[in-house]
PDB file of C-alpha atoms in Angstrom:
ATOM      1  CA  MET A   1       0.022   0.009   0.000  1.00  0.00           C
ATOM      2  CA  GLU A   2       1.425   3.392  -0.994  1.00  0.00           C
ATOM      3  CA  SER A   3       2.113   6.015   1.663  1.00  0.00           C
ATOM      4  CA  GLU A   4      -0.421   8.485   0.254  1.00  0.00           C
ATOM      5  CA  GLU A   5      -3.135   5.824   0.399  1.00  0.00           C
ATOM      6  CA  LEU A   6      -2.175   5.079   4.016  1.00  0.00           C
ATOM      7  CA  VAL A   7      -2.413   8.759   4.920  1.00  0.00           C
ATOM      8  CA  GLU A   8      -5.840   9.054   3.261  1.00  0.00           C
ATOM      9  CA  ARG A   9      -7.149   6.083   5.205  1.00  0.00           C
ATOM     10  CA  LEU A  10      -5.753   7.423   8.488  1.00  0.00           C
ATOM     11  CA  ARG A  11      -7.167  10.877   7.705  1.00  0.00           C
ATOM     12  CA  ALA A  12     -10.643   9.464   7.097  1.00  0.00           C
ATOM     13  CA  ILE A  13     -10.641   7.653  10.444  1.00  0.00           C
ATOM     14  CA  CYS A  14      -9.232  10.556  12.451  1.00  0.00           C
ATOM     15  CA  LEU A  15     -11.304  13.362  10.958  1.00  0.00           C
ATOM     16  CA  ALA A  16     -14.518  11.375  11.560  1.00  0.00           C
ATOM     17  CA  LEU A  17     -13.870  11.795  15.289  1.00  0.00           C
ATOM     18  CA  PRO A  18     -15.612  14.726  17.027  1.00  0.00           C
ATOM     19  CA  GLU A  19     -13.736  18.035  16.627  1.00  0.00           C
ATOM     20  CA  ALA A  20     -10.578  16.322  15.349  1.00  0.00           C
ATOM     21  CA  THR A  21      -8.305  18.437  13.170  1.00  0.00           C
ATOM     22  CA  GLU A  22      -5.255  17.792  11.067  1.00  0.00           C
ATOM     23  CA  LYS A  23      -2.072  19.745  10.662  1.00  0.00           C
ATOM     24  CA  ILE A  24       1.540  19.052   9.842  1.00  0.00           C
ATOM     25  CA  SER A  25       3.674  18.515  12.933  1.00  0.00           C
ATOM     26  CA  HIS A  26       7.388  17.829  12.607  1.00  0.00           C
ATOM     27  CA  GLY A  27       6.873  17.306   8.878  1.00  0.00           C
ATOM     28  CA  SER A  28       4.166  14.642   9.213  1.00  0.00           C
ATOM     29  CA  PRO A  29       0.378  14.657   8.953  1.00  0.00           C
ATOM     30  CA  SER A  30      -0.867  14.667  12.532  1.00  0.00           C
ATOM     31  CA  TRP A  31      -4.253  14.690  14.199  1.00  0.00           C
ATOM     32  CA  PHE A  32      -5.389  16.711  17.171  1.00  0.00           C
ATOM     33  CA  VAL A  33      -8.335  17.077  19.517  1.00  0.00           C
ATOM     34  CA  ARG A  34      -7.031  20.077  21.490  1.00  0.00           C
ATOM     35  CA  LYS A  35      -3.757  18.066  21.878  1.00  0.00           C
ATOM     36  CA  GLN A  36      -2.095  15.722  19.394  1.00  0.00           C
ATOM     37  CA  PHE A  37      -3.372  12.146  19.494  1.00  0.00           C
ATOM     38  CA  ALA A  38      -1.749  10.573  16.430  1.00  0.00           C
ATOM     39  CA  SER A  39       0.783  11.083  13.652  1.00  0.00           C
ATOM     40  CA  TYR A  40       1.705   9.298  10.437  1.00  0.00           C
ATOM     41  CA  VAL A  41       5.436   8.793  10.278  1.00  0.00           C
ATOM     42  CA  GLY A  42       7.017   7.645   7.030  1.00  0.00           C
ATOM     43  CA  TYR A  43      10.621   6.484   7.048  1.00  0.00           C
ATOM     44  CA  HIS A  44      11.502   8.677  10.023  1.00  0.00           C
ATOM     45  CA  HIS A  45      15.268   9.444  10.049  1.00  0.00           C
ATOM     46  CA  GLY A  46      15.995   6.505   7.780  1.00  0.00           C
ATOM     47  CA  ASP A  47      13.637   4.050   9.479  1.00  0.00           C
ATOM     48  CA  THR A  48      12.580   1.345   7.060  1.00  0.00           C
ATOM     49  CA  HIS A  49       8.896   1.438   8.089  1.00  0.00           C
ATOM     50  CA  LEU A  50       5.784   3.455   7.478  1.00  0.00           C
ATOM     51  CA  ALA A  51       4.118   3.857  10.854  1.00  0.00           C
ATOM     52  CA  LEU A  52       1.441   5.361  13.002  1.00  0.00           C
ATOM     53  CA  TRP A  53       2.423   6.889  16.328  1.00  0.00           C
ATOM     54  CA  ALA A  54      -0.508   7.238  18.716  1.00  0.00           C
ATOM     55  CA  ALA A  55      -1.214   8.211  22.278  1.00  0.00           C
ATOM     56  CA  ALA A  56      -2.144   5.139  24.289  1.00  0.00           C
ATOM     57  CA  PRO A  57      -3.832   4.416  27.600  1.00  0.00           C
ATOM     58  CA  GLU A  58      -1.563   3.503  30.487  1.00  0.00           C
ATOM     59  CA  GLY A  59      -0.084   0.028  30.094  1.00  0.00           C
ATOM     60  CA  ALA A  60      -1.273  -0.467  26.480  1.00  0.00           C
ATOM     61  CA  GLN A  61       2.148   0.253  24.969  1.00  0.00           C
ATOM     62  CA  ALA A  62       4.005  -2.373  27.017  1.00  0.00           C
ATOM     63  CA  GLU A  63       1.274  -4.934  26.535  1.00  0.00           C
ATOM     64  CA  MET A  64       1.050  -4.552  22.755  1.00  0.00           C
ATOM     65  CA  VAL A  65       4.798  -4.316  22.129  1.00  0.00           C
ATOM     66  CA  GLU A  66       5.392  -7.437  24.212  1.00  0.00           C
ATOM     67  CA  ALA A  67       2.577  -9.354  22.481  1.00  0.00           C
ATOM     68  CA  GLU A  68       3.510  -8.429  18.890  1.00  0.00           C
ATOM     69  CA  PRO A  69       6.942  -6.785  18.556  1.00  0.00           C
ATOM     70  CA  ALA A  70       6.952  -7.275  14.769  1.00  0.00           C
ATOM     71  CA  ARG A  71       4.011  -4.837  14.461  1.00  0.00           C
ATOM     72  CA  PHE A  72       4.105  -2.632  17.569  1.00  0.00           C
ATOM     73  CA  PHE A  73       7.040  -0.639  18.902  1.00  0.00           C
ATOM     74  CA  VAL A  74       7.989   2.162  21.292  1.00  0.00           C
ATOM     75  CA  PRO A  75       8.362   5.248  19.087  1.00  0.00           C
ATOM     76  CA  PRO A  76      11.232   7.684  19.629  1.00  0.00           C
ATOM     77  CA  TYR A  77      10.532  11.073  21.239  1.00  0.00           C
ATOM     78  CA  VAL A  78       7.019  10.168  22.501  1.00  0.00           C
ATOM     79  CA  GLY A  79       7.456   6.558  23.619  1.00  0.00           C
ATOM     80  CA  HIS A  80       8.492   7.662  27.106  1.00  0.00           C
ATOM     81  CA  ARG A  81       4.998   9.189  27.451  1.00  0.00           C
ATOM     82  CA  GLY A  82       3.375   5.842  26.666  1.00  0.00           C
ATOM     83  CA  TRP A  83       2.724   6.450  22.972  1.00  0.00           C
ATOM     84  CA  LEU A  84       2.475   3.366  20.767  1.00  0.00           C
ATOM     85  CA  GLY A  85       4.041   2.798  17.351  1.00  0.00           C
ATOM     86  CA  LEU A  86       2.184   0.622  14.828  1.00  0.00           C
ATOM     87  CA  ARG A  87       3.886  -0.480  11.621  1.00  0.00           C
ATOM     88  CA  LEU A  88       1.600   0.038   8.653  1.00  0.00           C
ATOM     89  CA  ASP A  89       3.647  -1.842   6.055  1.00  0.00           C
ATOM     90  CA  VAL A  90       4.337  -5.177   7.754  1.00  0.00           C
ATOM     91  CA  GLU A  91       1.737  -7.229   5.958  1.00  0.00           C
ATOM     92  CA  PRO A  92       1.778  -7.441   2.137  1.00  0.00           C
ATOM     93  CA  GLU A  93      -1.946  -6.618   1.983  1.00  0.00           C
ATOM     94  CA  GLY A  94      -1.581  -3.657   4.348  1.00  0.00           C
ATOM     95  CA  PRO A  95      -2.614  -3.134   7.936  1.00  0.00           C
ATOM     96  CA  ASP A  96      -5.700  -4.492   9.652  1.00  0.00           C
ATOM     97  CA  TRP A  97      -7.845  -1.378   9.382  1.00  0.00           C
ATOM     98  CA  ASP A  98     -10.186  -2.428  12.203  1.00  0.00           C
ATOM     99  CA  GLU A  99      -7.147  -2.641  14.471  1.00  0.00           C
ATOM    100  CA  VAL A 100      -5.809   0.716  13.216  1.00  0.00           C
ATOM    101  CA  ARG A 101      -9.188   2.323  13.895  1.00  0.00           C
ATOM    102  CA  GLY A 102      -9.133   0.806  17.399  1.00  0.00           C
ATOM    103  CA  VAL A 103      -5.690   2.243  18.109  1.00  0.00           C
ATOM    104  CA  LEU A 104      -6.785   5.653  16.823  1.00  0.00           C
ATOM    105  CA  VAL A 105     -10.016   5.680  18.805  1.00  0.00           C
ATOM    106  CA  ASP A 106      -8.119   4.712  21.964  1.00  0.00           C
ATOM    107  CA  ALA A 107      -5.615   7.509  21.277  1.00  0.00           C
ATOM    108  CA  TYR A 108      -8.402  10.007  20.721  1.00  0.00           C
ATOM    109  CA  ARG A 109     -10.204   8.989  23.908  1.00  0.00           C
ATOM    110  CA  HIS A 110      -6.902   9.229  25.834  1.00  0.00           C
ATOM    111  CA  VAL A 111      -6.396  12.928  25.032  1.00  0.00           C
ATOM    112  CA  ALA A 112      -9.897  14.251  24.234  1.00  0.00           C
ATOM    113  CA  PRO A 113     -11.993  16.157  26.752  1.00  0.00           C
ATOM    114  CA  ARG A 114     -14.418  13.772  28.472  1.00  0.00           C
ATOM    115  CA  ARG A 115     -17.496  15.213  26.745  1.00  0.00           C
ATOM    116  CA  LEU A 116     -15.938  14.517  23.334  1.00  0.00           C
ATOM    117  CA  ALA A 117     -14.531  11.117  24.272  1.00  0.00           C
ATOM    118  CA  ALA A 118     -17.978  10.066  25.436  1.00  0.00           C
ATOM    119  CA  ARG A 119     -19.374  10.686  21.939  1.00  0.00           C
ATOM    120  CA  VAL A 120     -17.173   8.019  20.370  1.00  0.00           C
ATOM    121  CA  SER A 121     -18.366   4.431  20.203  1.00  0.00           C
TER     122      SER A 121
END
């Protein structure tokens, strides 16, 4: 799956969330609900992967990285705050979009004001 197609799919999921916005942050498309909750990161500083970096609830990062280290990782710069990295180009057919949506919804709920987070099912 091409990087532009990945960004479009991520964009569609993120911007469907209440009051979510998009802007470029550190050179990458990123999504915000007051604060940043996710970012698409393509080949960051020579990394060989296309990835999603997303805010995560406490404990989720360690659990997911331990369970599936080929797909999940601790991203640089934001990993110390519990953010989760998800490789988007691991599978030949592309990522599991239900799983990606779940990661993004969790990230959104983690940073959104309660009244907005409550509106997401």
